[in-house]
């Protein structure tokens, strides 16, 4: 049975102009967000994908390696998508969230019997009374394989949204593929190494997230701390309003508002497993904002569901034991939803880490 809180959109709560968020959204004192450190002083990494594609460009490859090692996410330029397309899909997404509730609920992430399922429009899954809810509404869609798109969840309004998302997804997939190629090269593996493990029929999911203005951003999470359920995620941020933070060396750091033509690439859990932790998925969260709404669009790339997730043999050896157990890509992807509702990492929730002997821990 669906939890009764599942039917309440944050946008409607926010429209009530309450002086403070209802208790369902209010975090325990120790979990409340504190101010992040501004990233510019730490030189936020940017990688030019066009330069990265040139095998001789050692400097750009070095930038990628250092971004992966010290941040786990980075801005990308040179991705070939026109700014007008990014602007267009962002605009269409925002228009969707501004439609009347009854229009959006045609694509609700609940069946007529009230059962929750992840695809469609609504809030994230609510399992218990204790779960503190995030200050955001979502629209979640299967994008690839194309034959698995479920038309009933794709908004009919604005009429341009479906076409723009399709077009944007084509460009975003090229970004993901180029990044996966470069990540393999960065480890001394062949360009096609991770792409081969993901398979030809990569799975991708789009998630539009809308953060309404919040009367007390200090009390809530826009989006709770998590790592992504992906090999890599391509994120189109809001060009005007920040809020994303990444946990870096134990501190929350603000991801800057990027240029209008830039995208953000985030390493996900599946890459952490496949690379045997050579690349780690960064923990990130979103801080809510007073007085400003914000919308982002994430595309999550996952391996074909029948594939195994396992540390690459090439990255396991003397002094570098396998850190993760083998499991099915579908089992892992499905486990994400259970873990996320509890605020846990899928890797921990599904007990994917190999217990290490004390001497191995010392060497690691
Ligand atoms: O909205 C953002 O800035 C981040 C969204 C995100 O991390 C996610 O959807 O996984
Ligand atoms: Fe994320």
XYZ file of C-alpha atoms and ligand atoms in Angstrom:
375
model
C 0.000 0.000 0.000
C 1.200 3.461 -0.766
C 2.183 5.787 2.071
C -0.291 8.653 2.553
C 2.491 11.268 2.301
C 3.166 10.079 -1.264
C 0.351 12.224 -2.646
C 1.636 15.566 -1.404
C 3.763 17.509 -3.881
C 6.305 19.930 -2.429
C 5.248 22.563 -4.934
C 1.750 22.613 -3.392
C 3.176 22.789 0.122
C 5.398 25.706 -0.931
C 2.449 27.491 -2.541
C 0.800 27.622 0.899
C 3.343 30.290 1.970
C 3.844 28.715 5.384
C 6.389 30.426 7.656
C 8.295 27.129 7.986
C 8.219 23.717 6.279
C 5.849 21.116 7.807
C 7.509 18.664 10.192
C 7.698 15.911 7.520
C 10.509 17.868 5.841
C 12.359 19.066 8.920
C 15.686 17.358 9.588
C 17.037 16.430 12.987
C 19.419 19.130 14.209
C 22.551 17.082 13.503
C 21.489 16.404 9.906
C 20.723 20.012 8.926
C 22.813 21.534 6.158
C 25.420 24.082 7.122
C 26.964 26.525 4.639
C 29.223 25.007 1.998
C 32.715 26.174 1.128
C 32.739 28.096 -2.144
C 34.342 26.019 -4.894
C 36.085 28.751 -6.926
C 38.841 29.128 -4.343
C 39.503 25.421 -4.867
C 39.469 25.753 -8.673
C 36.459 23.729 -9.770
C 37.512 21.355 -12.598
C 36.407 21.831 -16.210
C 37.239 19.434 -19.040
C 36.965 20.184 -22.754
C 35.510 17.066 -24.389
C 36.709 18.018 -27.833
C 40.291 18.272 -26.644
C 39.870 15.083 -24.628
C 39.005 13.184 -27.809
C 42.457 13.977 -29.242
C 44.751 11.202 -28.035
C 47.764 13.531 -28.103
C 46.277 16.080 -25.712
C 48.118 15.080 -22.562
C 47.169 18.247 -20.716
C 43.412 17.684 -21.042
C 43.757 13.998 -20.118
C 45.673 15.088 -17.004
C 42.859 17.491 -16.095
C 40.344 14.665 -16.349
C 42.440 12.360 -14.186
C 42.896 14.961 -11.511
C 39.167 15.887 -11.579
C 38.252 12.221 -11.154
C 40.720 11.644 -8.369
C 40.010 14.728 -6.325
C 36.347 15.535 -7.062
C 34.514 12.699 -8.822
C 32.638 15.303 -10.836
C 33.561 18.018 -13.304
C 32.109 20.567 -15.718
C 32.340 19.803 -19.436
C 32.619 22.108 -22.426
C 33.184 21.170 -26.065
C 30.328 18.644 -26.004
C 28.850 19.764 -29.306
C 25.328 20.526 -28.084
C 24.146 24.040 -28.916
C 23.252 26.308 -26.016
C 19.797 26.747 -27.568
C 19.085 23.033 -27.063
C 20.157 23.136 -23.399
C 18.096 26.266 -22.894
C 15.141 24.711 -24.713
C 14.967 21.497 -22.699
C 15.441 23.421 -19.451
C 12.697 25.816 -20.380
C 10.306 23.000 -21.360
C 10.991 21.212 -18.061
C 10.283 24.353 -16.074
C 7.073 24.892 -18.068
C 5.946 21.375 -17.160
C 6.342 22.025 -13.426
C 4.380 25.261 -13.821
C 1.337 23.468 -15.267
C -1.757 23.031 -13.069
C -1.539 19.982 -10.752
C -4.251 18.023 -12.582
C -2.297 18.291 -15.830
C 0.934 17.010 -14.250
C -0.887 14.243 -12.377
C -1.866 12.641 -15.687
C 1.707 11.363 -15.590
C 1.780 10.559 -11.856
C 4.242 8.047 -10.410
C 1.332 6.225 -8.756
C -0.993 3.752 -10.390
C -4.787 4.124 -10.135
C -4.643 1.685 -7.227
C -2.265 4.059 -5.495
C 0.810 1.854 -5.951
C 4.095 3.718 -6.189
C 6.433 3.046 -9.112
C 9.465 5.202 -9.885
C 8.531 6.418 -13.347
C 6.493 9.591 -13.854
C 5.750 12.758 -11.913
C 5.723 12.976 -8.124
C 7.923 12.899 -5.052
C 10.453 10.173 -4.238
C 9.220 6.969 -2.642
C 7.935 7.308 0.920
C 8.180 4.104 2.966
C 7.714 5.130 6.583
C 6.375 7.851 8.871
C 9.913 8.503 10.096
C 11.377 9.252 6.678
C 12.237 12.943 6.371
C 11.126 14.123 2.926
C 13.249 16.115 0.508
C 12.128 19.556 -0.657
C 11.707 18.632 -4.339
C 9.318 17.155 -6.907
C 10.452 14.984 -9.796
C 9.679 13.798 -13.267
C 11.450 10.505 -13.943
C 11.459 8.868 -17.391
C 13.054 5.882 -19.096
C 14.879 7.270 -22.113
C 16.872 4.285 -23.401
C 16.465 1.715 -24.773
C 13.996 3.708 -26.811
C 11.572 0.795 -27.130
C 11.199 0.804 -23.354
C 9.942 4.375 -23.172
C 6.499 4.471 -21.612
C 4.510 7.109 -23.444
C 1.970 7.613 -20.646
C 4.658 9.222 -18.482
C 6.036 11.560 -21.147
C 4.333 14.942 -20.751
C 2.067 16.004 -23.584
C 2.552 19.601 -22.437
C 4.480 21.602 -23.211
C 4.301 19.926 -26.635
C 8.010 20.553 -27.286
C 9.226 18.679 -24.195
C 9.313 15.144 -25.616
C 11.133 16.189 -28.792
C 13.634 18.360 -26.918
C 14.336 15.649 -24.359
C 14.874 13.127 -27.155
C 17.283 15.452 -28.929
C 19.065 16.380 -25.724
C 19.407 12.706 -24.803
C 21.190 11.990 -28.105
C 23.804 14.633 -27.282
C 24.018 13.579 -23.654
C 24.697 9.966 -24.658
C 27.603 11.126 -26.820
C 28.971 12.958 -23.765
C 28.629 9.851 -21.595
C 30.314 7.645 -24.205
C 33.214 10.027 -24.729
C 33.733 10.359 -20.992
C 33.653 6.575 -20.517
C 36.226 6.209 -23.289
C 38.507 8.784 -21.706
C 38.092 7.255 -18.241
C 39.258 3.901 -19.574
C 42.274 5.539 -21.206
C 43.057 7.302 -17.941
C 43.515 3.866 -16.350
C 45.692 2.609 -19.180
C 42.866 0.505 -20.609
C 41.531 0.538 -24.156
C 39.062 3.268 -25.115
C 36.219 0.724 -25.387
C 36.811 -0.945 -22.034
C 33.964 0.485 -19.924
C 31.740 0.917 -22.981
C 32.074 -2.803 -23.628
C 31.024 -3.599 -20.077
C 28.042 -1.297 -20.239
C 26.964 -2.925 -23.525
C 25.533 -1.541 -26.766
C 22.076 -1.051 -25.301
C 22.976 1.353 -22.552
C 20.068 2.119 -20.217
C 19.369 5.776 -19.510
C 16.868 7.550 -17.291
C 16.022 11.231 -17.214
C 15.177 12.970 -13.983
C 13.888 16.520 -13.926
C 14.015 17.812 -10.360
C 12.096 20.908 -9.316
C 13.008 22.648 -6.053
C 10.317 25.144 -5.025
C 11.361 28.140 -2.921
C 11.649 27.083 0.722
C 10.772 29.333 3.683
C 13.542 27.822 5.868
C 16.296 26.240 3.761
C 18.349 25.721 6.907
C 15.905 23.069 8.149
C 15.570 20.802 5.122
C 17.378 18.958 2.357
C 16.545 20.031 -1.185
C 17.859 16.555 -1.984
C 19.446 14.314 0.627
C 23.113 13.254 0.467
C 23.544 10.361 -1.973
C 25.744 8.854 -4.634
C 24.263 8.276 -8.080
C 22.713 5.075 -9.377
C 24.753 5.179 -12.596
C 28.027 4.517 -14.323
C 28.117 8.228 -15.026
C 25.464 10.934 -14.780
C 25.225 13.900 -17.136
C 23.642 16.819 -15.295
C 22.203 19.972 -16.761
C 22.175 22.425 -13.868
C 20.074 25.514 -13.357
C 21.957 28.398 -15.026
C 20.885 30.935 -12.411
C 20.383 29.206 -9.075
C 22.972 27.096 -7.259
C 22.392 24.628 -4.456
C 24.335 21.485 -5.379
C 27.120 20.586 -2.941
C 29.696 17.820 -3.049
C 31.436 16.213 -0.102
C 35.137 16.745 -0.707
C 37.786 15.788 1.841
C 35.133 15.762 4.558
C 33.733 19.218 3.749
C 30.619 20.247 1.799
C 31.726 22.320 -1.166
C 29.366 24.389 -3.337
C 29.333 23.377 -6.982
C 29.376 26.748 -8.771
C 26.609 27.855 -11.097
C 28.027 26.793 -14.459
C 28.060 28.669 -17.757
C 24.909 28.309 -19.879
C 26.614 25.964 -22.322
C 28.238 23.722 -19.713
C 27.219 20.344 -18.340
C 28.288 18.522 -15.201
C 29.478 14.906 -15.265
C 29.219 12.896 -12.049
C 30.810 9.488 -11.418
C 28.236 6.941 -10.199
C 28.271 3.826 -8.029
C 28.470 1.375 -10.931
C 31.723 2.982 -12.115
C 33.121 2.818 -8.601
C 32.534 -0.947 -8.622
C 33.767 -1.576 -12.178
C 36.910 0.505 -11.631
C 37.582 -1.200 -8.276
C 37.431 2.236 -6.602
C 40.012 3.788 -8.941
C 37.152 6.260 -9.517
C 34.852 6.907 -6.597
C 31.275 8.146 -6.728
C 31.137 11.488 -4.902
C 28.482 12.057 -2.245
C 26.433 15.108 -3.134
C 23.284 16.864 -1.927
C 21.170 19.897 -2.747
C 20.544 22.770 -0.367
C 17.110 24.385 -0.752
C 16.704 28.100 -1.429
C 14.426 30.805 -0.078
C 12.729 32.948 -2.675
C 14.068 31.145 -5.781
C 12.889 28.061 -7.567
C 15.422 25.788 -9.234
C 15.256 22.991 -11.793
C 17.842 20.509 -13.016
C 17.863 17.626 -15.490
C 19.965 14.531 -14.828
C 20.548 11.647 -17.241
C 21.720 8.493 -15.504
C 23.569 5.896 -17.601
C 23.445 2.276 -16.498
C 24.762 -1.008 -17.930
C 22.423 -3.383 -19.747
C 20.391 -4.996 -16.948
C 21.589 -8.570 -17.625
C 25.251 -7.553 -17.212
C 27.299 -8.290 -14.128
C 28.818 -5.503 -12.098
C 32.260 -6.587 -11.014
C 35.665 -4.934 -10.551
C 37.611 -5.194 -13.809
C 40.200 -7.994 -13.615
C 42.740 -5.577 -15.072
C 42.339 -3.403 -11.964
C 42.684 -6.198 -9.436
C 45.994 -7.711 -8.489
C 48.855 -7.865 -6.032
C 48.254 -5.284 -3.299
C 44.987 -4.279 -4.910
C 42.339 -6.832 -3.973
C 38.823 -6.684 -5.367
C 36.920 -4.290 -3.119
C 33.441 -5.223 -4.333
C 31.569 -8.451 -4.848
C 30.031 -9.364 -8.160
C 26.312 -8.695 -8.556
C 23.809 -8.210 -11.349
C 23.389 -4.712 -12.799
C 19.605 -4.968 -12.393
C 19.840 -6.099 -8.761
C 22.046 -3.128 -8.036
C 19.907 -0.609 -9.899
C 16.720 -1.859 -8.187
C 18.401 -1.811 -4.761
C 19.025 1.899 -5.162
C 15.396 2.780 -4.424
C 15.314 0.843 -1.153
C 18.630 2.334 -0.090
C 17.713 5.886 -1.112
C 14.470 5.889 0.904
C 16.592 4.993 3.956
C 19.254 7.589 3.109
C 21.871 4.852 2.647
C 24.348 4.109 -0.132
C 23.295 1.203 -2.358
C 26.827 -0.215 -2.038
C 26.384 -0.407 1.748
C 22.706 -1.375 1.739
C 23.335 -4.358 -0.571
C 26.599 -5.182 1.249
C 28.622 -5.084 -1.955
C 31.942 -4.225 -0.270
C 34.390 -7.057 0.358
C 35.424 -7.193 4.002
C 39.143 -6.466 3.945
C 41.768 -8.091 6.113
C 43.436 -5.596 8.465
C 46.781 -5.719 6.569
C 44.991 -5.045 3.277
C 43.272 -2.021 4.786
C 46.637 -0.667 5.834
C 48.034 -1.084 2.337
C 44.983 0.466 0.640
O 19.591 18.954 -8.711
C 20.809 18.793 -8.604
O 21.621 19.729 -8.625
C 21.353 17.403 -8.385
C 20.397 16.294 -8.716
C 20.946 14.951 -8.332
O 21.972 14.831 -7.702
C 20.233 13.721 -8.714
O 19.111 13.806 -9.254
O 20.789 12.622 -8.491
Fe 22.726 12.829 -7.764
